[in-house]
Amino acid sequence: MVILKVTDAKSFPGSIRECKTFNLYKMEVEMRKSIFTIILICLLIPLVSFAGAPLDSVKAQINKVLDVLRDPSLKGEAGKKTKKAKIRNISDSFFDYTELSKRTLGQNWSKLNTQQQNEFISLYKQILEDAYADKIVTYTDEKVNFGKETQLTEKTVEVQTVILTKKADIPINYRIIQKGNEWKVYDVVIEGVSLISNYRNQFREILSNKTPDALLETLRKKVGKA
Amino acid sequence: MKSSSVVLLVLCFLFCFFTNVFSDTLSSSEEKSTKPIDTTISQEPKASEQEIVQSVPETKSESVKSEISSEDIKKSDTQAKESSQQEIIEEEKEETIQIADPLYPWNKAMYHFNDKLYFWVLKPVSKGYSAILPEDMRIAVSNVFYNIATPVRFAGCLLQLKIKDSVNELIRFLYNSTAGVLGLADAAKEDLGIARKEEDLGQTLGSYGIGHGFYIVWPFIGPSSLRDTFGKIGDGFLDPVNYVNPAEASIGITAYDKVNTVSLHIGDYEDLKKSAIDPYVSIRDAYTQYRKKKVEE
């Protein structure tokens, strides 16, 4: 509409166009328009060129977990259970367990057929959740500092964090991958120890002299589903 | 005036458009470099990634059904191969160096020995000890031991020519011994903001490019390697605790240090065992990765 008005002004008789007040009015419109475009540029660039900064997405997820841990209404054993359930929900959207499983098995991934792969993903997920949910729930007043983010490959980024506990500062780095518009965790590096490569070595040792079925059986026993 | 703002707008859109396209072409150009493919493929890299699971085992059946448009099959075949290859390459890049384990039978036996030592002796003793002494006091005790061992870290910094770190170690020692009352408090970290930095001879040797040699588990001490064992021996000469006379007292202090440390970390070892499929391999790998990171720092 504004643009139309100004283009209409061109067709006005000269006397009106040269009128000072009209020129001022025109300048004001121009000013407003250019400010508008600048704002538009500022708004559009981050929207279009980034799928949401990796650091921010990690921050948001960790803060969600911290909120659950610090929830004063969740106390005692029952509270712990709800906390665990809530953290499990967050981790479901935060972690990409398929990517995690693929990278953990590496070359061995193709030794499993589709059905075995799917079972592996769900068992592995359960093992990780069982192992770490108990640990995380014991944290209450620990602080998390967020460090820098490092581009690993075209689609993967490592975000550094440090958990400050009374006893020590524990560096935990999250390796995340871009999936569509989201960033998902595929590896956690605690004190320099990569989760997936630690498990990779264990699985490799098992698969070097056993079949994928035997591996799945071991995992089933581990989660108590034998 | 008018046109300038329009041009700006157009430029802005073009910029946004190109940054998007650019990131896409980047990914497709990498694919192209390995094998020339139709441009249409570059539109579906996301889909192909997710489909590897299904498409890999199906390749055999696909080759049989040659009636169905052969072009499509070729495309999906190459896609599957490429992405799985890419994955493997990525995997290998990330792969950590494995440690040789020629003493496996000895190591495994010592692993079991230390495991029992922990559950039968160290853990009960530490639990009793922590029932007597509150956590804050135990943290203070561990700070004292840490402070006493300053020569080990100082030498490590010097031998790696980390001048700034060695000066920091010196400042930390002087400040914590005085303002931190004999090292009870880590005042240097709280007041001066100088964080701890672990250094030892094993790391120093590692920084010279000397590898682990092989993995070795010592009774009482735990996971180590040939290199780090030499490092530990060297460090022993620099740790004032080892110069305490008589030798029994020195051993007693070392044992107390161990109990105090364990009391602060009850549950960690259990968690590690619980999360592991094969605890022995998990610990061996964790040790290797942890030391690698320390050497790189």
Short mmCIF file of C-alpha atoms in Angstrom, two decimals:
data_model
loop_
_atom_site.label_atom_id
_atom_site.label_comp_id
_atom_site.label_asym_id
_atom_site.label_seq_id
_atom_site.Cartn_x
_atom_site.Cartn_y
_atom_site.Cartn_z
CA MET A 1 0.00 0.00 0.00
CA VAL A 2 2.71 2.43 0.95
CA ILE A 3 4.59 1.74 -2.24
CA LEU A 4 1.46 2.32 -4.27
CA LYS A 5 0.87 5.68 -2.66
CA VAL A 6 4.36 6.88 -3.48
CA THR A 7 4.24 5.71 -7.07
CA ASP A 8 0.92 7.53 -7.36
CA ALA A 9 2.67 10.65 -6.16
CA LYS A 10 4.83 10.60 -9.28
CA SER A 11 1.81 11.28 -11.42
CA PHE A 12 0.84 14.30 -9.33
CA PRO A 13 1.16 17.73 -10.90
CA GLY A 14 4.60 19.32 -10.44
CA SER A 15 3.42 22.05 -8.11
CA ILE A 16 2.37 19.57 -5.49
CA ARG A 17 5.43 17.36 -5.97
CA GLU A 18 7.78 20.27 -5.42
CA CYS A 19 5.91 21.37 -2.33
CA LYS A 20 8.31 21.18 0.67
CA THR A 21 5.90 19.47 3.03
CA PHE A 22 5.17 16.80 0.50
CA ASN A 23 8.89 16.18 0.01
CA LEU A 24 9.31 15.83 3.75
CA TYR A 25 6.42 13.42 3.81
CA LYS A 26 8.02 11.44 0.99
CA MET A 27 11.34 11.30 2.82
CA GLU A 28 9.65 10.06 5.94
CA VAL A 29 7.94 7.30 3.99
CA GLU A 30 11.29 6.37 2.43
CA MET A 31 12.94 6.33 5.82
CA ARG A 32 10.28 4.12 7.27
CA LYS A 33 10.51 1.81 4.32
CA SER A 34 14.25 1.41 4.54
CA ILE A 35 14.04 0.80 8.28
CA PHE A 36 11.39 -1.75 7.55
CA THR A 37 13.62 -3.51 5.00
CA ILE A 38 16.56 -3.53 7.41
CA ILE A 39 14.38 -5.12 10.07
CA LEU A 40 13.18 -7.61 7.48
CA ILE A 41 16.75 -8.51 6.58
CA CYS A 42 17.67 -8.96 10.20
CA LEU A 43 14.66 -11.17 10.74
CA LEU A 44 15.04 -13.25 7.61
CA ILE A 45 18.75 -14.08 7.68
CA PRO A 46 18.78 -16.11 10.87
CA LEU A 47 15.49 -17.75 9.98
CA VAL A 48 16.53 -18.97 6.60
CA SER A 49 20.21 -19.74 6.83
CA PHE A 50 20.36 -21.58 10.19
CA ALA A 51 18.29 -24.44 11.48
CA GLY A 52 18.61 -23.16 15.04
CA ALA A 53 22.05 -22.75 16.57
CA PRO A 54 23.38 -26.05 17.96
CA LEU A 55 24.51 -24.50 21.24
CA ASP A 56 21.07 -23.04 21.87
CA SER A 57 19.33 -26.33 21.25
CA VAL A 58 21.66 -28.18 23.64
CA LYS A 59 21.20 -25.42 26.19
CA ALA A 60 17.43 -25.62 25.93
CA GLN A 61 17.38 -29.41 26.42
CA ILE A 62 19.80 -29.37 29.35
CA ASN A 63 17.88 -26.57 31.01
CA LYS A 64 14.74 -28.66 30.66
CA VAL A 65 16.50 -31.50 32.48
CA LEU A 66 17.78 -29.12 35.16
CA ASP A 67 14.26 -27.78 35.67
CA VAL A 68 13.01 -31.31 36.27
CA LEU A 69 15.88 -32.06 38.68
CA ARG A 70 15.27 -28.87 40.65
CA ASP A 71 11.52 -29.23 40.75
CA PRO A 72 10.77 -28.89 44.49
CA SER A 73 7.43 -30.67 44.14
CA LEU A 74 9.21 -33.91 43.18
CA LYS A 75 10.54 -35.40 46.39
CA GLY A 76 11.22 -38.83 47.79
CA GLU A 77 11.07 -42.09 45.89
CA ALA A 78 7.88 -41.25 44.01
CA GLY A 79 9.39 -37.94 42.98
CA LYS A 80 12.49 -39.72 41.73
CA LYS A 81 10.35 -41.97 39.56
CA THR A 82 8.51 -39.07 37.95
CA LYS A 83 11.82 -37.29 37.48
CA LYS A 84 13.23 -40.33 35.67
CA ALA A 85 10.15 -40.60 33.47
CA LYS A 86 10.32 -36.91 32.59
CA ILE A 87 14.04 -37.10 31.83
CA ARG A 88 13.41 -40.13 29.63
CA ASN A 89 10.91 -38.07 27.65
CA ILE A 90 13.38 -35.26 27.19
CA SER A 91 16.15 -37.65 26.17
CA ASP A 92 13.84 -39.22 23.56
CA SER A 93 13.64 -35.91 21.73
CA PHE A 94 17.23 -34.92 22.50
CA PHE A 95 19.01 -38.11 21.38
CA ASP A 96 18.94 -39.76 17.99
CA TYR A 97 19.19 -43.39 19.01
CA THR A 98 19.25 -44.68 15.44
CA GLU A 99 22.24 -42.52 14.57
CA LEU A 100 23.83 -43.43 17.88
CA SER A 101 23.40 -47.16 17.22
CA LYS A 102 24.71 -46.94 13.65
CA ARG A 103 27.80 -45.08 14.73
CA THR A 104 28.38 -47.35 17.68
CA LEU A 105 28.43 -50.51 15.61
CA GLY A 106 30.22 -48.82 12.70
CA GLN A 107 31.27 -51.42 10.15
CA ASN A 108 29.45 -54.12 12.10
CA TRP A 109 26.11 -52.36 11.54
CA SER A 110 25.63 -54.10 8.18
CA LYS A 111 26.12 -57.52 9.80
CA LEU A 112 22.71 -57.10 11.39
CA ASN A 113 19.54 -57.47 9.33
CA THR A 114 16.81 -54.84 9.51
CA GLN A 115 14.93 -56.62 12.25
CA GLN A 116 18.06 -57.13 14.31
CA GLN A 117 19.01 -53.51 13.81
CA ASN A 118 15.67 -52.33 15.12
CA GLU A 119 15.90 -54.57 18.16
CA PHE A 120 19.46 -53.42 18.75
CA ILE A 121 18.36 -49.78 18.75
CA SER A 122 15.66 -50.33 21.33
CA LEU A 123 17.82 -52.52 23.60
CA TYR A 124 20.80 -50.20 23.40
CA LYS A 125 18.56 -47.25 24.18
CA GLN A 126 17.22 -48.99 27.24
CA ILE A 127 20.70 -49.87 28.49
CA LEU A 128 21.84 -46.27 28.15
CA GLU A 129 18.74 -44.87 29.81
CA ASP A 130 18.94 -47.35 32.70
CA ALA A 131 22.60 -46.54 33.21
CA TYR A 132 22.37 -42.79 33.12
CA ALA A 133 18.91 -41.97 34.45
CA ASP A 134 19.88 -43.26 37.91
CA LYS A 135 23.02 -41.17 37.84
CA ILE A 136 21.39 -37.98 36.64
CA VAL A 137 18.63 -38.11 39.24
CA THR A 138 21.23 -37.87 42.01
CA TYR A 139 22.18 -34.42 40.78
CA THR A 140 20.34 -31.53 42.39
CA ASP A 141 22.19 -28.28 42.84
CA GLU A 142 24.96 -28.79 40.28
CA LYS A 143 25.55 -26.01 37.82
CA VAL A 144 26.17 -26.43 34.12
CA ASN A 145 28.47 -24.09 32.24
CA PHE A 146 28.21 -23.93 28.48
CA GLY A 147 31.38 -23.62 26.47
CA LYS A 148 32.11 -23.20 22.82
CA GLU A 149 30.80 -25.17 19.87
CA THR A 150 33.16 -26.78 17.37
CA GLN A 151 32.19 -27.81 13.87
CA LEU A 152 33.26 -31.44 13.43
CA THR A 153 31.94 -32.18 9.96
CA GLU A 154 29.49 -30.47 7.68
CA LYS A 155 26.51 -31.72 9.66
CA THR A 156 27.97 -32.41 13.08
CA VAL A 157 28.93 -30.07 15.88
CA GLU A 158 30.47 -30.62 19.31
CA VAL A 159 29.10 -28.49 22.14
CA GLN A 160 31.21 -28.25 25.26
CA THR A 161 29.68 -28.12 28.72
CA VAL A 162 31.08 -28.48 32.22
CA ILE A 163 29.13 -29.78 35.19
CA LEU A 164 30.33 -28.05 38.33
CA THR A 165 30.01 -30.37 41.30
CA LYS A 166 31.35 -29.93 44.80
CA LYS A 167 33.98 -32.61 44.23
CA ALA A 168 35.12 -31.79 40.74
CA ASP A 169 34.32 -30.12 37.45
CA ILE A 170 33.27 -32.72 34.90
CA PRO A 171 33.64 -31.76 31.24
CA ILE A 172 30.85 -33.23 29.13
CA ASN A 173 30.77 -32.62 25.39
CA TYR A 174 27.72 -33.32 23.29
CA ARG A 175 28.24 -34.33 19.68
CA ILE A 176 25.17 -33.43 17.72
CA ILE A 177 24.00 -33.92 14.17
CA GLN A 178 21.62 -31.86 12.09
CA LYS A 179 18.48 -33.78 11.21
CA GLY A 180 16.12 -31.60 9.22
CA ASN A 181 15.53 -28.54 11.36
CA GLU A 182 16.66 -30.16 14.58
CA TRP A 183 19.91 -30.97 16.28
CA LYS A 184 20.12 -34.41 17.84
CA VAL A 185 22.76 -35.92 20.10
CA TYR A 186 24.60 -38.94 18.71
CA ASP A 187 27.52 -39.08 21.15
CA VAL A 188 28.41 -37.85 24.63
CA VAL A 189 32.04 -37.37 25.58
CA ILE A 190 32.60 -37.43 29.34
CA GLU A 191 36.11 -36.47 30.50
CA GLY A 192 37.43 -37.24 27.06
CA VAL A 193 35.77 -40.67 26.92
CA SER A 194 33.39 -41.00 24.00
CA LEU A 195 30.33 -43.04 24.84
CA ILE A 196 29.87 -44.58 21.42
CA SER A 197 33.48 -45.50 20.89
CA ASN A 198 33.59 -47.08 24.34
CA TYR A 199 30.62 -49.25 23.48
CA ARG A 200 31.98 -49.83 19.96
CA ASN A 201 35.02 -51.54 21.40
CA GLN A 202 32.88 -53.74 23.61
CA PHE A 203 30.54 -54.72 20.77
CA ARG A 204 33.43 -55.30 18.40
CA GLU A 205 35.01 -57.71 20.85
CA ILE A 206 31.73 -59.61 21.16
CA LEU A 207 31.00 -59.64 17.42
CA SER A 208 34.53 -60.79 16.59
CA ASN A 209 33.69 -64.30 17.82
CA LYS A 210 29.89 -64.32 18.16
CA THR A 211 26.88 -63.86 15.91
CA PRO A 212 24.64 -60.78 15.99
CA ASP A 213 21.96 -62.96 17.56
CA ALA A 214 24.27 -63.82 20.44
CA LEU A 215 25.00 -60.12 20.90
CA LEU A 216 21.29 -59.31 21.05
CA GLU A 217 20.82 -62.13 23.56
CA THR A 218 23.52 -60.58 25.76
CA LEU A 219 21.79 -57.22 25.54
CA ARG A 220 18.41 -58.75 26.34
CA LYS A 221 19.89 -60.30 29.45
CA LYS A 222 21.41 -56.96 30.38
CA VAL A 223 18.06 -55.18 30.35
CA GLY A 224 16.37 -58.15 31.99
CA LYS A 225 14.35 -59.26 28.97
CA ALA A 226 15.90 -62.66 28.43
CA MET B 1 15.59 6.20 -3.14
CA LYS B 2 12.62 3.92 -3.72
CA SER B 3 14.46 1.54 -5.94
CA SER B 4 17.32 1.29 -3.46
CA SER B 5 15.09 -0.22 -0.81
CA VAL B 6 13.55 -2.59 -3.32
CA VAL B 7 17.03 -3.61 -4.44
CA LEU B 8 17.95 -4.16 -0.80
CA LEU B 9 14.97 -6.37 -0.29
CA VAL B 10 15.74 -8.38 -3.41
CA LEU B 11 19.37 -8.67 -2.36
CA CYS B 12 18.30 -9.88 1.02
CA PHE B 13 16.10 -12.55 -0.47
CA LEU B 14 18.81 -13.56 -2.88
CA PHE B 15 21.30 -13.79 -0.03
CA CYS B 16 18.99 -15.96 2.00
CA PHE B 17 18.20 -18.08 -1.01
CA PHE B 18 21.84 -18.60 -1.88
CA THR B 19 22.98 -19.42 1.63
CA ASN B 20 20.37 -22.13 1.60
CA VAL B 21 21.24 -23.37 -1.82
CA PHE B 22 24.92 -23.08 -1.09
CA SER B 23 24.73 -25.37 1.90
CA ASP B 24 22.83 -27.85 -0.24
CA THR B 25 25.30 -27.74 -3.10
CA LEU B 26 28.11 -28.26 -0.63
CA SER B 27 26.66 -31.54 0.44
CA SER B 28 25.84 -32.65 -3.08
CA SER B 29 29.21 -31.62 -4.47
CA GLU B 30 30.91 -33.93 -2.02
CA GLU B 31 28.74 -36.75 -3.21
CA LYS B 32 29.46 -35.86 -6.79
CA SER B 33 33.17 -35.94 -6.24
CA THR B 34 33.00 -39.64 -5.50
CA LYS B 35 30.70 -40.52 -8.39
CA PRO B 36 28.91 -38.40 -10.96
CA ILE B 37 25.18 -38.56 -10.24
CA ASP B 38 22.12 -36.80 -11.61
CA THR B 39 21.36 -33.50 -9.99
CA THR B 40 18.05 -34.83 -8.77
CA ILE B 41 19.82 -36.89 -6.17
CA SER B 42 21.11 -33.83 -4.38
CA GLN B 43 17.56 -33.11 -3.34
CA GLU B 44 17.22 -36.26 -1.34
CA PRO B 45 20.29 -36.70 0.79
CA LYS B 46 18.22 -36.71 3.97
CA ALA B 47 15.91 -39.40 2.74
CA SER B 48 18.78 -41.57 1.56
CA GLU B 49 20.44 -41.39 4.95
CA GLN B 50 17.39 -42.70 6.68
CA GLU B 51 16.84 -45.39 4.14
CA ILE B 52 20.19 -47.08 4.45
CA VAL B 53 18.76 -49.42 7.00
CA GLN B 54 16.22 -50.77 4.61
CA SER B 55 18.00 -50.38 1.32
CA VAL B 56 21.20 -52.23 2.17
CA PRO B 57 19.70 -55.66 2.74
CA GLU B 58 17.28 -55.14 -0.13
CA THR B 59 19.88 -54.64 -2.82
CA LYS B 60 19.88 -58.31 -3.73
CA SER B 61 16.16 -58.52 -4.29
CA GLU B 62 16.26 -55.28 -6.24
CA SER B 63 18.77 -56.58 -8.71
CA VAL B 64 16.43 -59.50 -9.42
CA LYS B 65 13.49 -57.26 -10.20
CA SER B 66 15.11 -55.78 -13.26
CA GLU B 67 11.78 -55.09 -14.92
CA ILE B 68 11.09 -52.07 -12.76
CA SER B 69 12.69 -48.97 -14.21
CA SER B 70 16.37 -49.84 -14.02
CA GLU B 71 17.44 -46.22 -13.62
CA ASP B 72 15.72 -45.86 -10.28
CA ILE B 73 17.36 -48.97 -8.96
CA LYS B 74 20.80 -47.83 -10.02
CA LYS B 75 20.23 -44.54 -8.27
CA SER B 76 19.14 -46.05 -4.98
CA ASP B 77 21.96 -48.56 -5.18
CA THR B 78 24.64 -45.96 -5.58
CA GLN B 79 23.03 -43.86 -2.90
CA ALA B 80 23.03 -46.69 -0.42
CA LYS B 81 26.61 -47.60 -1.21
CA GLU B 82 27.81 -44.04 -0.99
CA SER B 83 26.13 -43.17 2.25
CA SER B 84 27.17 -46.37 3.95
CA GLN B 85 30.70 -45.85 2.70
CA GLN B 86 30.63 -42.29 3.93
CA GLU B 87 29.42 -43.49 7.27
CA ILE B 88 32.17 -46.02 7.60
CA ILE B 89 34.76 -43.47 6.65
CA GLU B 90 33.36 -41.10 9.25
CA GLU B 91 33.37 -43.91 11.76
CA GLU B 92 36.99 -44.69 11.12
CA LYS B 93 37.94 -41.07 11.48
CA GLU B 94 36.39 -41.00 14.90
CA GLU B 95 37.84 -44.32 15.89
CA THR B 96 40.11 -44.05 18.85
CA ILE B 97 43.45 -45.77 18.95
CA GLN B 98 43.15 -49.19 20.45
CA ILE B 99 45.62 -50.34 23.01
CA ALA B 100 47.55 -53.60 22.68
CA ASP B 101 46.73 -56.17 25.34
CA PRO B 102 49.28 -58.99 25.17
CA LEU B 103 49.09 -59.56 28.94
CA TYR B 104 45.36 -60.24 28.72
CA PRO B 105 45.28 -63.25 31.12
CA TRP B 106 47.28 -61.38 33.78
CA ASN B 107 45.28 -58.20 33.24
CA LYS B 108 41.97 -59.96 33.47
CA ALA B 109 43.06 -61.69 36.69
CA MET B 110 44.19 -58.38 38.15
CA TYR B 111 40.96 -56.76 37.06
CA HIS B 112 39.06 -59.38 39.07
CA PHE B 113 41.44 -58.93 41.99
CA ASN B 114 40.87 -55.17 42.05
CA ASP B 115 37.16 -55.67 41.61
CA LYS B 116 36.99 -57.89 44.70
CA LEU B 117 39.36 -55.56 46.54
CA TYR B 118 36.90 -52.75 45.90
CA PHE B 119 33.73 -54.57 46.88
CA TRP B 120 35.14 -56.53 49.82
CA VAL B 121 37.61 -54.08 51.36
CA LEU B 122 37.76 -50.58 49.92
CA LYS B 123 34.04 -49.92 49.66
CA PRO B 124 33.06 -51.09 53.18
CA VAL B 125 36.02 -49.27 54.74
CA SER B 126 35.27 -46.10 52.79
CA LYS B 127 31.61 -46.27 53.71
CA GLY B 128 32.47 -46.58 57.39
CA TYR B 129 34.94 -43.75 57.04
CA SER B 130 32.44 -41.47 55.32
CA ALA B 131 29.93 -42.16 58.08
CA ILE B 132 32.43 -40.60 60.50
CA LEU B 133 33.73 -37.71 58.42
CA PRO B 134 31.30 -35.44 56.55
CA GLU B 135 31.78 -34.93 52.82
CA ASP B 136 33.10 -31.38 53.05
CA MET B 137 35.89 -32.53 55.37
CA ARG B 138 36.76 -35.40 53.04
CA ILE B 139 36.93 -32.99 50.14
CA ALA B 140 39.28 -30.85 52.23
CA VAL B 141 41.47 -33.89 52.92
CA SER B 142 41.64 -34.70 49.22
CA ASN B 143 42.62 -31.08 48.59
CA VAL B 144 45.53 -31.45 51.02
CA PHE B 145 46.80 -34.54 49.21
CA TYR B 146 46.39 -32.79 45.90
CA ASN B 147 48.34 -29.80 47.16
CA ILE B 148 51.18 -31.95 48.52
CA ALA B 149 51.60 -33.62 45.13
CA THR B 150 52.32 -30.28 43.45
CA PRO B 151 55.97 -31.22 42.56
CA VAL B 152 54.67 -34.00 40.31
CA ARG B 153 52.53 -31.62 38.27
CA PHE B 154 55.09 -28.82 38.37
CA ALA B 155 57.75 -31.09 36.89
CA GLY B 156 55.27 -32.34 34.31
CA CYS B 157 54.55 -28.79 33.17
CA LEU B 158 58.24 -27.88 33.03
CA LEU B 159 59.18 -30.98 31.06
CA GLN B 160 56.49 -30.16 28.52
CA LEU B 161 57.72 -26.54 28.45
CA LYS B 162 54.31 -25.34 29.59
CA ILE B 163 55.78 -22.31 31.33
CA LYS B 164 52.47 -20.62 32.06
CA ASP B 165 51.00 -23.76 33.58
CA SER B 166 54.07 -24.37 35.72
CA VAL B 167 53.86 -20.81 37.05
CA ASN B 168 50.17 -21.39 37.75
CA GLU B 169 51.04 -24.57 39.66
CA LEU B 170 53.51 -22.61 41.76
CA ILE B 171 50.98 -19.86 42.47
CA ARG B 172 48.35 -22.45 43.33
CA PHE B 173 50.71 -24.21 45.75
CA LEU B 174 51.79 -21.01 47.51
CA TYR B 175 48.27 -19.59 47.69
CA ASN B 176 46.54 -22.80 48.78
CA SER B 177 49.22 -23.57 51.37
CA THR B 178 48.73 -20.15 52.98
CA ALA B 179 45.32 -18.68 52.19
CA GLY B 180 43.91 -22.17 51.72
CA VAL B 181 45.31 -23.27 55.11
CA LEU B 182 47.74 -26.10 54.26
CA GLY B 183 45.80 -26.83 51.12
CA LEU B 184 42.54 -27.68 52.89
CA ALA B 185 40.66 -25.32 50.60
CA ASP B 186 41.23 -24.85 46.90
CA ALA B 187 41.36 -21.10 47.43
CA ALA B 188 43.38 -20.49 44.28
CA LYS B 189 40.49 -21.73 42.18
CA GLU B 190 37.85 -19.79 44.08
CA ASP B 191 39.76 -16.53 44.62
CA LEU B 192 42.22 -16.41 41.74
CA GLY B 193 40.31 -18.46 39.21
CA ILE B 194 43.25 -20.77 38.50
CA ALA B 195 41.75 -24.16 37.80
CA ARG B 196 43.39 -27.50 38.51
CA LYS B 197 45.42 -29.03 35.76
CA GLU B 198 46.44 -32.63 35.96
CA GLU B 199 49.95 -33.29 34.74
CA ASP B 200 52.18 -36.28 35.26
CA LEU B 201 55.19 -37.96 33.78
CA GLY B 202 53.10 -40.43 31.77
CA GLN B 203 51.41 -37.52 30.00
CA THR B 204 54.76 -35.85 29.51
CA LEU B 205 56.16 -38.95 27.84
CA GLY B 206 52.99 -39.11 25.76
CA SER B 207 53.44 -35.52 24.66
CA TYR B 208 56.93 -36.49 23.43
CA GLY B 209 55.18 -38.91 21.09
CA ILE B 210 55.80 -42.06 23.13
CA GLY B 211 52.89 -44.51 22.85
CA HIS B 212 51.35 -46.62 25.59
CA GLY B 213 53.25 -49.75 24.63
CA PHE B 214 50.60 -52.06 25.99
CA TYR B 215 47.87 -52.18 28.57
CA ILE B 216 48.67 -53.43 32.03
CA VAL B 217 46.53 -53.71 35.14
CA TRP B 218 48.34 -53.49 38.47
CA PRO B 219 46.93 -54.85 41.70
CA PHE B 220 45.84 -52.02 44.05
CA ILE B 221 46.74 -49.34 41.48
CA GLY B 222 44.46 -50.34 38.61
CA PRO B 223 44.64 -49.71 34.86
CA SER B 224 47.92 -48.49 33.44
CA SER B 225 50.21 -49.00 30.49
CA LEU B 226 53.88 -49.62 30.02
CA ARG B 227 54.51 -45.92 29.44
CA ASP B 228 52.31 -44.76 32.29
CA THR B 229 53.91 -47.30 34.63
CA PHE B 230 57.30 -45.71 34.02
CA GLY B 231 55.60 -42.37 34.48
CA LYS B 232 54.13 -43.46 37.80
CA ILE B 233 57.52 -44.63 39.05
CA GLY B 234 59.05 -41.30 38.11
CA ASP B 235 56.18 -39.43 39.74
CA GLY B 236 56.75 -41.50 42.87
CA PHE B 237 60.15 -39.85 43.29
CA LEU B 238 58.52 -36.42 43.19
CA ASP B 239 55.68 -37.16 45.61
CA PRO B 240 56.66 -36.01 49.11
CA VAL B 241 54.40 -38.64 50.67
CA ASN B 242 56.87 -41.32 49.55
CA TYR B 243 59.68 -39.66 51.53
CA VAL B 244 57.90 -40.09 54.84
CA ASN B 245 59.87 -42.27 57.28
CA PRO B 246 59.36 -45.07 58.20
CA ALA B 247 58.10 -46.77 55.05
CA GLU B 248 55.07 -48.15 56.93
CA ALA B 249 53.89 -44.63 57.64
CA SER B 250 54.30 -43.71 54.00
CA ILE B 251 52.26 -46.72 52.91
CA GLY B 252 49.66 -45.93 55.55
CA ILE B 253 49.28 -42.36 54.29
CA THR B 254 48.95 -43.60 50.71
CA ALA B 255 46.28 -46.09 51.79
CA TYR B 256 44.43 -43.37 53.67
CA ASP B 257 44.55 -41.17 50.58
CA LYS B 258 43.06 -44.03 48.58
CA VAL B 259 40.26 -44.64 51.08
CA ASN B 260 39.48 -40.93 51.19
CA THR B 261 39.36 -40.74 47.40
CA VAL B 262 37.16 -43.81 47.14
CA SER B 263 34.80 -42.42 49.79
CA LEU B 264 34.16 -39.43 47.53
CA HIS B 265 33.45 -41.62 44.52
CA ILE B 266 31.36 -44.46 45.90
CA GLY B 267 28.97 -45.45 43.17
CA ASP B 268 31.09 -44.36 40.22
CA TYR B 269 32.66 -47.77 39.73
CA GLU B 270 29.29 -49.46 40.21
CA ASP B 271 27.76 -47.18 37.57
CA LEU B 272 30.56 -47.95 35.16
CA LYS B 273 30.07 -51.68 35.66
CA LYS B 274 26.33 -51.37 35.39
CA SER B 275 26.41 -49.47 32.11
CA ALA B 276 29.02 -51.71 30.51
CA ILE B 277 28.34 -54.81 28.47
CA ASP B 278 31.90 -56.02 29.06
CA PRO B 279 33.32 -54.05 32.02
CA TYR B 280 36.91 -55.15 31.38
CA VAL B 281 36.88 -53.85 27.79
CA SER B 282 34.94 -50.75 28.81
CA ILE B 283 37.49 -49.82 31.48
CA ARG B 284 40.42 -50.54 29.16
CA ASP B 285 38.93 -48.31 26.49
CA ALA B 286 37.96 -45.58 28.95
CA TYR B 287 41.52 -45.57 30.29
CA THR B 288 42.97 -45.27 26.79
CA GLN B 289 40.60 -42.49 25.75
CA TYR B 290 41.04 -40.61 29.03
CA ARG B 291 44.84 -40.69 28.84
CA LYS B 292 44.77 -39.70 25.19
CA LYS B 293 42.76 -36.61 26.03
CA LYS B 294 45.10 -35.75 28.91
CA VAL B 295 48.12 -36.02 26.64
CA GLU B 296 46.49 -33.80 24.03
CA GLU B 297 45.65 -31.09 26.56
#
